[in-house]
Amino acid sequence: MSLSWDPQGPRFAVIQGEQGRTDVSFYKIGEKILPIGKTLANKKCNCIKWSPLGQYCVLAGLNNLSFDGVLEFWDIGGDSPTLMNEASHFMVTNISWDPTGRYVCSSNTYGGHSVENGYNMWNFQGSKIFEASLDNFIQFNGDLDLKLFLRTKTSKT
């Protein structure tokens, strides 16, 4: 089981179930604790990562072959969770958001696995915008200069 708070609002998410079969529920806190929509059943995830600005989150299956590196990008801002996109990053070990809440990095580090190391950059809606394969990749440092990153990406396309 895992519980994760929305950093900007009175919401939280709970993953419950057994290995390989988990359910995810979202709740909002007001005068009472109320569910946001229906429970998402049979999800391949063991991790919830919220955008630092709240509302958006990624459900991920980290460090687990049975989850196939599934990444689900969700908008929790309405009356019911909305799946924006589903993607995958084989053998993903880490998920981190940039401070603006616009980008998400998924990475497979050498410490977790010794194959297909590297990182993928996604926008908050789940579209892949960059991919890098790096042998013996150890860590992704989220303190990147986004203006430089975007300028470099634009100049190469």
mmCIF file of N, CA, C and O in Angstrom, residues 33-122:
data_model
loop_
_atom_site.group_PDB
_atom_site.id
_atom_site.type_symbol
_atom_site.label_atom_id
_atom_site.label_comp_id
_atom_site.label_asym_id
_atom_site.label_seq_id
_atom_site.Cartn_x
_atom_site.Cartn_y
_atom_site.Cartn_z
ATOM 1 N N ILE A 33 -14.043 13.443 3.940
ATOM 2 C CA ILE A 33 -13.144 12.865 2.940
ATOM 3 C C ILE A 33 -14.010 12.139 1.925
ATOM 4 O O ILE A 33 -14.746 11.209 2.277
ATOM 5 N N LEU A 34 -13.958 12.595 0.676
ATOM 6 C CA LEU A 34 -14.810 12.047 -0.376
ATOM 7 C C LEU A 34 -13.977 11.485 -1.516
ATOM 8 O O LEU A 34 -12.937 12.064 -1.873
ATOM 9 N N PRO A 35 -14.428 10.400 -2.126
ATOM 10 C CA PRO A 35 -13.701 9.865 -3.278
ATOM 11 C C PRO A 35 -13.842 10.786 -4.482
ATOM 12 O O PRO A 35 -14.853 11.462 -4.648
ATOM 13 N N ILE A 36 -12.805 10.811 -5.303
ATOM 14 C CA ILE A 36 -12.847 11.523 -6.577
ATOM 15 C C ILE A 36 -13.065 10.448 -7.637
ATOM 16 O O ILE A 36 -12.159 9.692 -7.973
ATOM 17 N N GLY A 37 -14.277 10.332 -8.135
ATOM 18 C CA GLY A 37 -14.586 9.314 -9.128
ATOM 19 C C GLY A 37 -14.535 7.911 -8.535
ATOM 20 O O GLY A 37 -14.550 7.720 -7.316
ATOM 21 N N LYS A 38 -14.448 6.937 -9.405
ATOM 22 C CA LYS A 38 -14.409 5.533 -8.995
ATOM 23 C C LYS A 38 -12.973 5.067 -8.827
ATOM 24 O O LYS A 38 -12.050 5.628 -9.403
ATOM 25 N N THR A 39 -12.806 4.010 -8.059
ATOM 26 C CA THR A 39 -11.489 3.390 -7.886
ATOM 27 C C THR A 39 -11.015 2.841 -9.225
ATOM 28 O O THR A 39 -11.787 2.236 -9.970
ATOM 29 N N LEU A 40 -9.751 3.070 -9.543
ATOM 30 C CA LEU A 40 -9.149 2.541 -10.762
ATOM 31 C C LEU A 40 -8.653 1.136 -10.458
ATOM 32 O O LEU A 40 -7.742 0.958 -9.647
ATOM 33 N N ALA A 41 -9.264 0.145 -11.068
ATOM 34 C CA ALA A 41 -8.975 -1.254 -10.739
ATOM 35 C C ALA A 41 -7.891 -1.837 -11.634
ATOM 36 O O ALA A 41 -7.734 -1.439 -12.793
ATOM 37 N N ASN A 42 -7.157 -2.786 -11.067
ATOM 38 C CA ASN A 42 -6.150 -3.575 -11.798
ATOM 39 C C ASN A 42 -5.107 -2.713 -12.502
ATOM 40 O O ASN A 42 -4.834 -2.895 -13.690
ATOM 41 N N LYS A 43 -4.524 -1.794 -11.793
ATOM 42 C CA LYS A 43 -3.477 -0.935 -12.352
ATOM 43 C C LYS A 43 -2.118 -1.581 -12.148
ATOM 44 O O LYS A 43 -1.861 -2.228 -11.133
ATOM 45 N N LYS A 44 -1.230 -1.388 -13.116
ATOM 46 C CA LYS A 44 0.143 -1.904 -13.008
ATOM 47 C C LYS A 44 1.034 -0.809 -12.438
ATOM 48 O O LYS A 44 1.845 -0.212 -13.145
ATOM 49 N N CYS A 45 0.841 -0.524 -11.157
ATOM 50 C CA CYS A 45 1.627 0.546 -10.548
ATOM 51 C C CYS A 45 1.910 0.238 -9.085
ATOM 52 O O CYS A 45 1.187 -0.504 -8.433
ATOM 53 N N ASN A 46 2.987 0.835 -8.609
ATOM 54 C CA ASN A 46 3.331 0.773 -7.193
ATOM 55 C C ASN A 46 3.833 2.130 -6.697
ATOM 56 O O ASN A 46 4.374 2.243 -5.610
ATOM 57 N N CYS A 47 3.661 3.160 -7.525
ATOM 58 C CA CYS A 47 4.179 4.488 -7.195
ATOM 59 C C CYS A 47 3.260 5.561 -7.769
ATOM 60 O O CYS A 47 2.788 5.442 -8.901
ATOM 61 N N ILE A 48 3.026 6.613 -6.982
ATOM 62 C CA ILE A 48 2.271 7.783 -7.418
ATOM 63 C C ILE A 48 3.199 8.976 -7.282
ATOM 64 O O ILE A 48 3.745 9.224 -6.205
ATOM 65 N N LYS A 49 3.386 9.720 -8.356
ATOM 66 C CA LYS A 49 4.207 10.938 -8.304
ATOM 67 C C LYS A 49 3.356 12.107 -8.775
ATOM 68 O O LYS A 49 2.933 12.166 -9.924
ATOM 69 N N TRP A 50 3.096 13.047 -7.866
ATOM 70 C CA TRP A 50 2.296 14.230 -8.168
ATOM 71 C C TRP A 50 3.174 15.328 -8.767
ATOM 72 O O TRP A 50 4.327 15.502 -8.365
ATOM 73 N N SER A 51 2.589 16.107 -9.652
ATOM 74 C CA SER A 51 3.229 17.330 -10.118
ATOM 75 C C SER A 51 3.431 18.243 -8.918
ATOM 76 O O SER A 51 2.579 18.294 -8.024
ATOM 77 N N PRO A 52 4.536 18.985 -8.871
ATOM 78 C CA PRO A 52 4.727 19.918 -7.752
ATOM 79 C C PRO A 52 3.631 20.986 -7.689
ATOM 80 O O PRO A 52 3.420 21.589 -6.650
ATOM 81 N N LEU A 53 2.933 21.202 -8.800
ATOM 82 C CA LEU A 53 1.837 22.172 -8.819
ATOM 83 C C LEU A 53 0.492 21.523 -8.508
ATOM 84 O O LEU A 53 -0.538 22.194 -8.507
ATOM 85 N N GLY A 54 0.489 20.223 -8.281
ATOM 86 C CA GLY A 54 -0.745 19.514 -7.987
ATOM 87 C C GLY A 54 -1.540 19.199 -9.240
ATOM 88 O O GLY A 54 -1.092 19.420 -10.357
ATOM 89 N N GLN A 55 -2.695 18.627 -9.064
ATOM 90 C CA GLN A 55 -3.678 18.274 -10.086
ATOM 91 C C GLN A 55 -3.256 17.112 -10.977
ATOM 92 O O GLN A 55 -4.045 16.232 -11.251
ATOM 93 N N TYR A 56 -2.027 17.065 -11.438
ATOM 94 C CA TYR A 56 -1.568 16.006 -12.333
ATOM 95 C C TYR A 56 -0.674 15.021 -11.578
ATOM 96 O O TYR A 56 0.069 15.411 -10.690
ATOM 97 N N CYS A 57 -0.761 13.752 -11.983
ATOM 98 C CA CYS A 57 0.115 12.761 -11.374
ATOM 99 C C CYS A 57 0.444 11.669 -12.378
ATOM 100 O O CYS A 57 -0.230 11.504 -13.396
ATOM 101 N N VAL A 58 1.497 10.952 -12.064
ATOM 102 C CA VAL A 58 1.906 9.793 -12.849
ATOM 103 C C VAL A 58 1.798 8.570 -11.948
ATOM 104 O O VAL A 58 2.310 8.571 -10.830
ATOM 105 N N LEU A 59 1.106 7.553 -12.446
ATOM 106 C CA LEU A 59 1.104 6.247 -11.790
ATOM 107 C C LEU A 59 2.159 5.425 -12.504
ATOM 108 O O LEU A 59 2.162 5.350 -13.738
ATOM 109 N N ALA A 60 3.060 4.820 -11.750
ATOM 110 C CA ALA A 60 4.186 4.116 -12.365
ATOM 111 C C ALA A 60 4.430 2.773 -11.699
ATOM 112 O O ALA A 60 4.202 2.608 -10.506
ATOM 113 N N GLY A 61 4.903 1.847 -12.498
ATOM 114 C CA GLY A 61 5.338 0.549 -12.001
ATOM 115 C C GLY A 61 6.852 0.533 -11.935
ATOM 116 O O GLY A 61 7.510 0.244 -12.936
ATOM 117 N N LEU A 62 7.411 0.878 -10.785
ATOM 118 C CA LEU A 62 8.862 0.997 -10.637
ATOM 119 C C LEU A 62 9.487 -0.316 -10.175
ATOM 120 O O LEU A 62 8.912 -1.024 -9.347
ATOM 121 N N ASN A 63 10.686 -0.586 -10.700
ATOM 122 C CA ASN A 63 11.511 -1.717 -10.240
ATOM 123 C C ASN A 63 10.750 -3.037 -10.217
ATOM 124 O O ASN A 63 10.910 -3.829 -9.303
ATOM 125 N N ASN A 64 9.933 -3.270 -11.225
ATOM 126 C CA ASN A 64 9.089 -4.452 -11.179
ATOM 127 C C ASN A 64 8.789 -4.944 -12.594
ATOM 128 O O ASN A 64 8.111 -4.266 -13.355
ATOM 129 N N LEU A 65 9.277 -6.123 -12.924
ATOM 130 C CA LEU A 65 9.053 -6.680 -14.258
ATOM 131 C C LEU A 65 7.580 -6.930 -14.553
ATOM 132 O O LEU A 65 7.138 -6.787 -15.685
ATOM 133 N N SER A 66 6.800 -7.297 -13.551
ATOM 134 C CA SER A 66 5.388 -7.605 -13.808
ATOM 135 C C SER A 66 4.581 -6.359 -14.160
ATOM 136 O O SER A 66 3.491 -6.462 -14.713
ATOM 137 N N PHE A 67 5.110 -5.165 -13.868
ATOM 138 C CA PHE A 67 4.410 -3.932 -14.224
ATOM 139 C C PHE A 67 4.821 -3.406 -15.599
ATOM 140 O O PHE A 67 4.269 -2.428 -16.084
ATOM 141 N N ASP A 68 5.823 -3.998 -16.231
ATOM 142 C CA ASP A 68 6.233 -3.649 -17.596
ATOM 143 C C ASP A 68 6.623 -2.188 -17.790
ATOM 144 O O ASP A 68 6.547 -1.669 -18.887
ATOM 145 N N GLY A 69 6.992 -1.487 -16.726
ATOM 146 C CA GLY A 69 7.385 -0.084 -16.866
ATOM 147 C C GLY A 69 6.247 0.832 -17.272
ATOM 148 O O GLY A 69 6.457 1.864 -17.906
ATOM 149 N N VAL A 70 5.023 0.466 -16.909
ATOM 150 C CA VAL A 70 3.858 1.260 -17.284
ATOM 151 C C VAL A 70 3.912 2.632 -16.622
ATOM 152 O O VAL A 70 4.238 2.757 -15.439
ATOM 153 N N LEU A 71 3.582 3.664 -17.398
ATOM 154 C CA LEU A 71 3.440 5.031 -16.912
ATOM 155 C C LEU A 71 2.070 5.522 -17.341
ATOM 156 O O LEU A 71 1.741 5.475 -18.534
ATOM 157 N N GLU A 72 1.265 5.964 -16.395
ATOM 158 C CA GLU A 72 -0.044 6.534 -16.709
ATOM 159 C C GLU A 72 -0.073 7.971 -16.219
ATOM 160 O O GLU A 72 0.236 8.254 -15.063
ATOM 161 N N PHE A 73 -0.459 8.877 -17.102
ATOM 162 C CA PHE A 73 -0.487 10.306 -16.824
ATOM 163 C C PHE A 73 -1.949 10.715 -16.582
ATOM 164 O O PHE A 73 -2.777 10.598 -17.486
ATOM 165 N N TRP A 74 -2.247 11.190 -15.364
ATOM 166 C CA TRP A 74 -3.617 11.453 -14.942
ATOM 167 C C TRP A 74 -3.826 12.916 -14.584
ATOM 168 O O TRP A 74 -2.948 13.565 -14.007
ATOM 169 N N ASP A 75 -5.028 13.410 -14.893
ATOM 170 C CA ASP A 75 -5.507 14.718 -14.450
ATOM 171 C C ASP A 75 -6.562 14.451 -13.377
ATOM 172 O O ASP A 75 -7.570 13.804 -13.640
ATOM 173 N N ILE A 76 -6.313 14.951 -12.178
ATOM 174 C CA ILE A 76 -7.206 14.701 -11.056
ATOM 175 C C ILE A 76 -7.972 15.976 -10.699
ATOM 176 O O ILE A 76 -8.560 16.096 -9.639
ATOM 177 N N GLY A 77 -8.001 16.950 -11.594
ATOM 178 C CA GLY A 77 -8.594 18.254 -11.294
ATOM 179 C C GLY A 77 -10.104 18.316 -11.338
ATOM 180 O O GLY A 77 -10.696 19.251 -10.815
ATOM 181 N N GLY A 78 -10.776 17.339 -11.948
ATOM 182 C CA GLY A 78 -12.231 17.407 -12.073
ATOM 183 C C GLY A 78 -12.947 16.508 -11.083
ATOM 184 O O GLY A 78 -12.412 16.126 -10.048
ATOM 185 N N ASP A 79 -14.173 16.161 -11.446
ATOM 186 C CA ASP A 79 -14.997 15.301 -10.592
ATOM 187 C C ASP A 79 -14.582 13.840 -10.665
ATOM 188 O O ASP A 79 -14.962 13.043 -9.816
ATOM 189 N N SER A 80 -13.831 13.493 -11.707
ATOM 190 C CA SER A 80 -13.397 12.118 -11.899
ATOM 191 C C SER A 80 -11.999 12.131 -12.513
ATOM 192 O O SER A 80 -11.703 12.989 -13.349
ATOM 193 N N PRO A 81 -11.108 11.228 -12.117
ATOM 194 C CA PRO A 81 -9.769 11.186 -12.726
ATOM 195 C C PRO A 81 -9.859 10.969 -14.236
ATOM 196 O O PRO A 81 -10.689 10.183 -14.714
ATOM 197 N N THR A 82 -9.021 11.676 -14.983
ATOM 198 C CA THR A 82 -9.001 11.565 -16.437
ATOM 199 C C THR A 82 -7.623 11.077 -16.885
ATOM 200 O O THR A 82 -6.612 11.737 -16.607
ATOM 201 N N LEU A 83 -7.601 9.950 -17.570
ATOM 202 C CA LEU A 83 -6.348 9.432 -18.116
ATOM 203 C C LEU A 83 -5.989 10.249 -19.353
ATOM 204 O O LEU A 83 -6.743 10.292 -20.323
ATOM 205 N N MET A 84 -4.830 10.914 -19.312
ATOM 206 C CA MET A 84 -4.394 11.718 -20.442
ATOM 207 C C MET A 84 -3.591 10.889 -21.432
ATOM 208 O O MET A 84 -3.691 11.087 -22.638
ATOM 209 N N ASN A 85 -2.759 9.955 -20.908
ATOM 210 C CA ASN A 85 -1.952 9.113 -21.787
ATOM 211 C C ASN A 85 -1.379 7.953 -20.991
ATOM 212 O O ASN A 85 -1.165 8.057 -19.783
ATOM 213 N N GLU A 86 -1.134 6.865 -21.700
ATOM 214 C CA GLU A 86 -0.451 5.713 -21.118
ATOM 215 C C GLU A 86 0.766 5.434 -21.980
ATOM 216 O O GLU A 86 0.685 5.444 -23.208
ATOM 217 N N ALA A 87 1.892 5.212 -21.334
ATOM 218 C CA ALA A 87 3.149 4.952 -22.038
ATOM 219 C C ALA A 87 3.919 3.912 -21.237
ATOM 220 O O ALA A 87 3.427 3.392 -20.243
ATOM 221 N N SER A 88 5.132 3.624 -21.688
ATOM 222 C CA SER A 88 5.966 2.717 -20.910
ATOM 223 C C SER A 88 7.428 3.105 -21.048
ATOM 224 O O SER A 88 7.837 3.723 -22.021
ATOM 225 N N HIS A 89 8.186 2.749 -20.031
ATOM 226 C CA HIS A 89 9.631 2.907 -20.017
ATOM 227 C C HIS A 89 10.167 1.630 -19.382
ATOM 228 O O HIS A 89 10.089 1.464 -18.160
ATOM 229 N N PHE A 90 10.688 0.748 -20.211
ATOM 230 C CA PHE A 90 11.122 -0.568 -19.769
ATOM 231 C C PHE A 90 12.080 -0.461 -18.588
ATOM 232 O O PHE A 90 13.026 0.319 -18.616
ATOM 233 N N MET A 91 11.783 -1.210 -17.537
ATOM 234 C CA MET A 91 12.622 -1.306 -16.344
ATOM 235 C C MET A 91 12.794 0.038 -15.614
ATOM 236 O O MET A 91 13.806 0.285 -14.961
ATOM 237 N N VAL A 92 11.809 0.906 -15.691
ATOM 238 C CA VAL A 92 11.896 2.218 -15.047
ATOM 239 C C VAL A 92 12.160 2.056 -13.547
ATOM 240 O O VAL A 92 11.581 1.193 -12.894
ATOM 241 N N THR A 93 13.071 2.874 -13.030
ATOM 242 C CA THR A 93 13.426 2.818 -11.615
ATOM 243 C C THR A 93 13.081 4.108 -10.862
ATOM 244 O O THR A 93 12.984 4.092 -9.644
ATOM 245 N N ASN A 94 12.934 5.220 -11.577
ATOM 246 C CA ASN A 94 12.695 6.510 -10.924
ATOM 247 C C ASN A 94 11.782 7.387 -11.770
ATOM 248 O O ASN A 94 11.845 7.349 -13.005
ATOM 249 N N ILE A 95 10.998 8.197 -11.083
ATOM 250 C CA ILE A 95 10.161 9.219 -11.721
ATOM 251 C C ILE A 95 10.409 10.522 -10.980
ATOM 252 O O ILE A 95 10.395 10.546 -9.742
ATOM 253 N N SER A 96 10.630 11.608 -11.712
ATOM 254 C CA SER A 96 10.754 12.909 -11.046
ATOM 255 C C SER A 96 10.169 14.001 -11.933
ATOM 256 O O SER A 96 10.295 13.964 -13.161
ATOM 257 N N TRP A 97 9.512 14.945 -11.293
ATOM 258 C CA TRP A 97 8.920 16.096 -11.974
ATOM 259 C C TRP A 97 9.893 17.260 -11.926
ATOM 260 O O TRP A 97 10.639 17.422 -10.957
ATOM 261 N N ASP A 98 9.835 18.127 -12.941
ATOM 262 C CA ASP A 98 10.599 19.364 -12.855
ATOM 263 C C ASP A 98 9.812 20.333 -11.974
ATOM 264 O O ASP A 98 8.610 20.140 -11.742
ATOM 265 N N PRO A 99 10.459 21.346 -11.426
ATOM 266 C CA PRO A 99 9.788 22.248 -10.476
ATOM 267 C C PRO A 99 8.600 23.011 -11.061
ATOM 268 O O PRO A 99 7.727 23.432 -10.313
ATOM 269 N N THR A 100 8.538 23.180 -12.380
ATOM 270 C CA THR A 100 7.423 23.917 -12.981
ATOM 271 C C THR A 100 6.178 23.059 -13.156
ATOM 272 O O THR A 100 5.100 23.579 -13.430
ATOM 273 N N GLY A 101 6.308 21.737 -13.031
ATOM 274 C CA GLY A 101 5.183 20.845 -13.238
ATOM 275 C C GLY A 101 4.856 20.614 -14.702
ATOM 276 O O GLY A 101 3.834 20.019 -15.029
ATOM 277 N N ARG A 102 5.727 21.055 -15.604
ATOM 278 C CA ARG A 102 5.480 20.892 -17.043
ATOM 279 C C ARG A 102 6.096 19.614 -17.595
ATOM 280 O O ARG A 102 5.654 19.123 -18.628
ATOM 281 N N TYR A 103 7.130 19.093 -16.931
ATOM 282 C CA TYR A 103 7.869 17.951 -17.469
ATOM 283 C C TYR A 103 8.091 16.882 -16.412
ATOM 284 O O TYR A 103 8.207 17.173 -15.217
ATOM 285 N N VAL A 104 8.167 15.650 -16.887
ATOM 286 C CA VAL A 104 8.412 14.489 -16.032
ATOM 287 C C VAL A 104 9.576 13.717 -16.631
ATOM 288 O O VAL A 104 9.659 13.564 -17.854
ATOM 289 N N CYS A 105 10.455 13.231 -15.784
ATOM 290 C CA CYS A 105 11.557 12.391 -16.240
ATOM 291 C C CYS A 105 11.371 10.987 -15.674
ATOM 292 O O CYS A 105 11.166 10.821 -14.474
ATOM 293 N N SER A 106 11.433 10.000 -16.550
ATOM 294 C CA SER A 106 11.475 8.605 -16.100
ATOM 295 C C SER A 106 12.877 8.104 -16.395
ATOM 296 O O SER A 106 13.451 8.414 -17.444
ATOM 297 N N SER A 107 13.438 7.352 -15.466
ATOM 298 C CA SER A 107 14.807 6.888 -15.688
ATOM 299 C C SER A 107 14.975 5.442 -15.250
ATOM 300 O O SER A 107 14.245 4.926 -14.410
ATOM 301 N N ASN A 108 15.942 4.812 -15.876
ATOM 302 C CA ASN A 108 16.355 3.452 -15.543
ATOM 303 C C ASN A 108 17.834 3.550 -15.217
ATOM 304 O O ASN A 108 18.661 3.746 -16.107
ATOM 305 N N THR A 109 18.141 3.453 -13.939
ATOM 306 C CA THR A 109 19.517 3.674 -13.511
ATOM 307 C C THR A 109 20.289 2.370 -13.352
ATOM 308 O O THR A 109 19.714 1.312 -13.100
ATOM 309 N N TYR A 110 21.582 2.478 -13.497
ATOM 310 C CA TYR A 110 22.486 1.330 -13.403
ATOM 311 C C TYR A 110 22.392 0.650 -12.046
ATOM 312 O O TYR A 110 22.502 -0.555 -11.948
ATOM 313 N N GLY A 111 22.146 1.406 -11.005
ATOM 314 C CA GLY A 111 22.010 0.820 -9.673
ATOM 315 C C GLY A 111 20.796 -0.093 -9.565
ATOM 316 O O GLY A 111 20.768 -1.022 -8.776
ATOM 317 N N GLY A 112 19.780 0.172 -10.373
ATOM 318 C CA GLY A 112 18.579 -0.645 -10.350
ATOM 319 C C GLY A 112 18.677 -1.830 -11.295
ATOM 320 O O GLY A 112 18.292 -2.945 -10.962
ATOM 321 N N HIS A 113 19.175 -1.581 -12.490
ATOM 322 C CA HIS A 113 19.299 -2.609 -13.526
ATOM 323 C C HIS A 113 20.522 -2.285 -14.374
ATOM 324 O O HIS A 113 20.907 -1.140 -14.505
ATOM 325 N N SER A 114 21.080 -3.283 -15.005
ATOM 326 C CA SER A 114 22.272 -3.035 -15.828
ATOM 327 C C SER A 114 21.964 -3.045 -17.321
ATOM 328 O O SER A 114 22.876 -3.026 -18.139
ATOM 329 N N VAL A 115 20.689 -3.070 -17.698
ATOM 330 C CA VAL A 115 20.320 -3.053 -19.123
ATOM 331 C C VAL A 115 19.428 -1.857 -19.421
ATOM 332 O O VAL A 115 18.676 -1.403 -18.576
ATOM 333 N N GLU A 116 19.560 -1.348 -20.631
ATOM 334 C CA GLU A 116 18.743 -0.246 -21.138
ATOM 335 C C GLU A 116 18.696 0.946 -20.191
ATOM 336 O O GLU A 116 17.640 1.521 -19.929
ATOM 337 N N ASN A 117 19.861 1.331 -19.674
ATOM 338 C CA ASN A 117 19.941 2.486 -18.787
ATOM 339 C C ASN A 117 19.776 3.777 -19.578
ATOM 340 O O ASN A 117 20.189 3.880 -20.720
ATOM 341 N N GLY A 118 19.179 4.759 -18.936
ATOM 342 C CA GLY A 118 18.978 6.063 -19.558
ATOM 343 C C GLY A 118 17.744 6.737 -18.998
ATOM 344 O O GLY A 118 17.211 6.327 -17.972
ATOM 345 N N TYR A 119 17.296 7.779 -19.699
ATOM 346 C CA TYR A 119 16.118 8.499 -19.223
ATOM 347 C C TYR A 119 15.267 8.971 -20.389
ATOM 348 O O TYR A 119 15.731 9.116 -21.515
ATOM 349 N N ASN A 120 13.988 9.167 -20.087
ATOM 350 C CA ASN A 120 13.025 9.734 -21.034
ATOM 351 C C ASN A 120 12.439 10.979 -20.402
ATOM 352 O O ASN A 120 12.185 11.014 -19.199
ATOM 353 N N MET A 121 12.200 11.993 -21.220
ATOM 354 C CA MET A 121 11.561 13.215 -20.766
ATOM 355 C C MET A 121 10.169 13.259 -21.407
ATOM 356 O O MET A 121 10.017 12.987 -22.598
ATOM 357 N N TRP A 122 9.169 13.586 -20.604
ATOM 358 C CA TRP A 122 7.776 13.629 -21.033
ATOM 359 C C TRP A 122 7.195 14.987 -20.691
ATOM 360 O O TRP A 122 7.624 15.619 -19.725
#
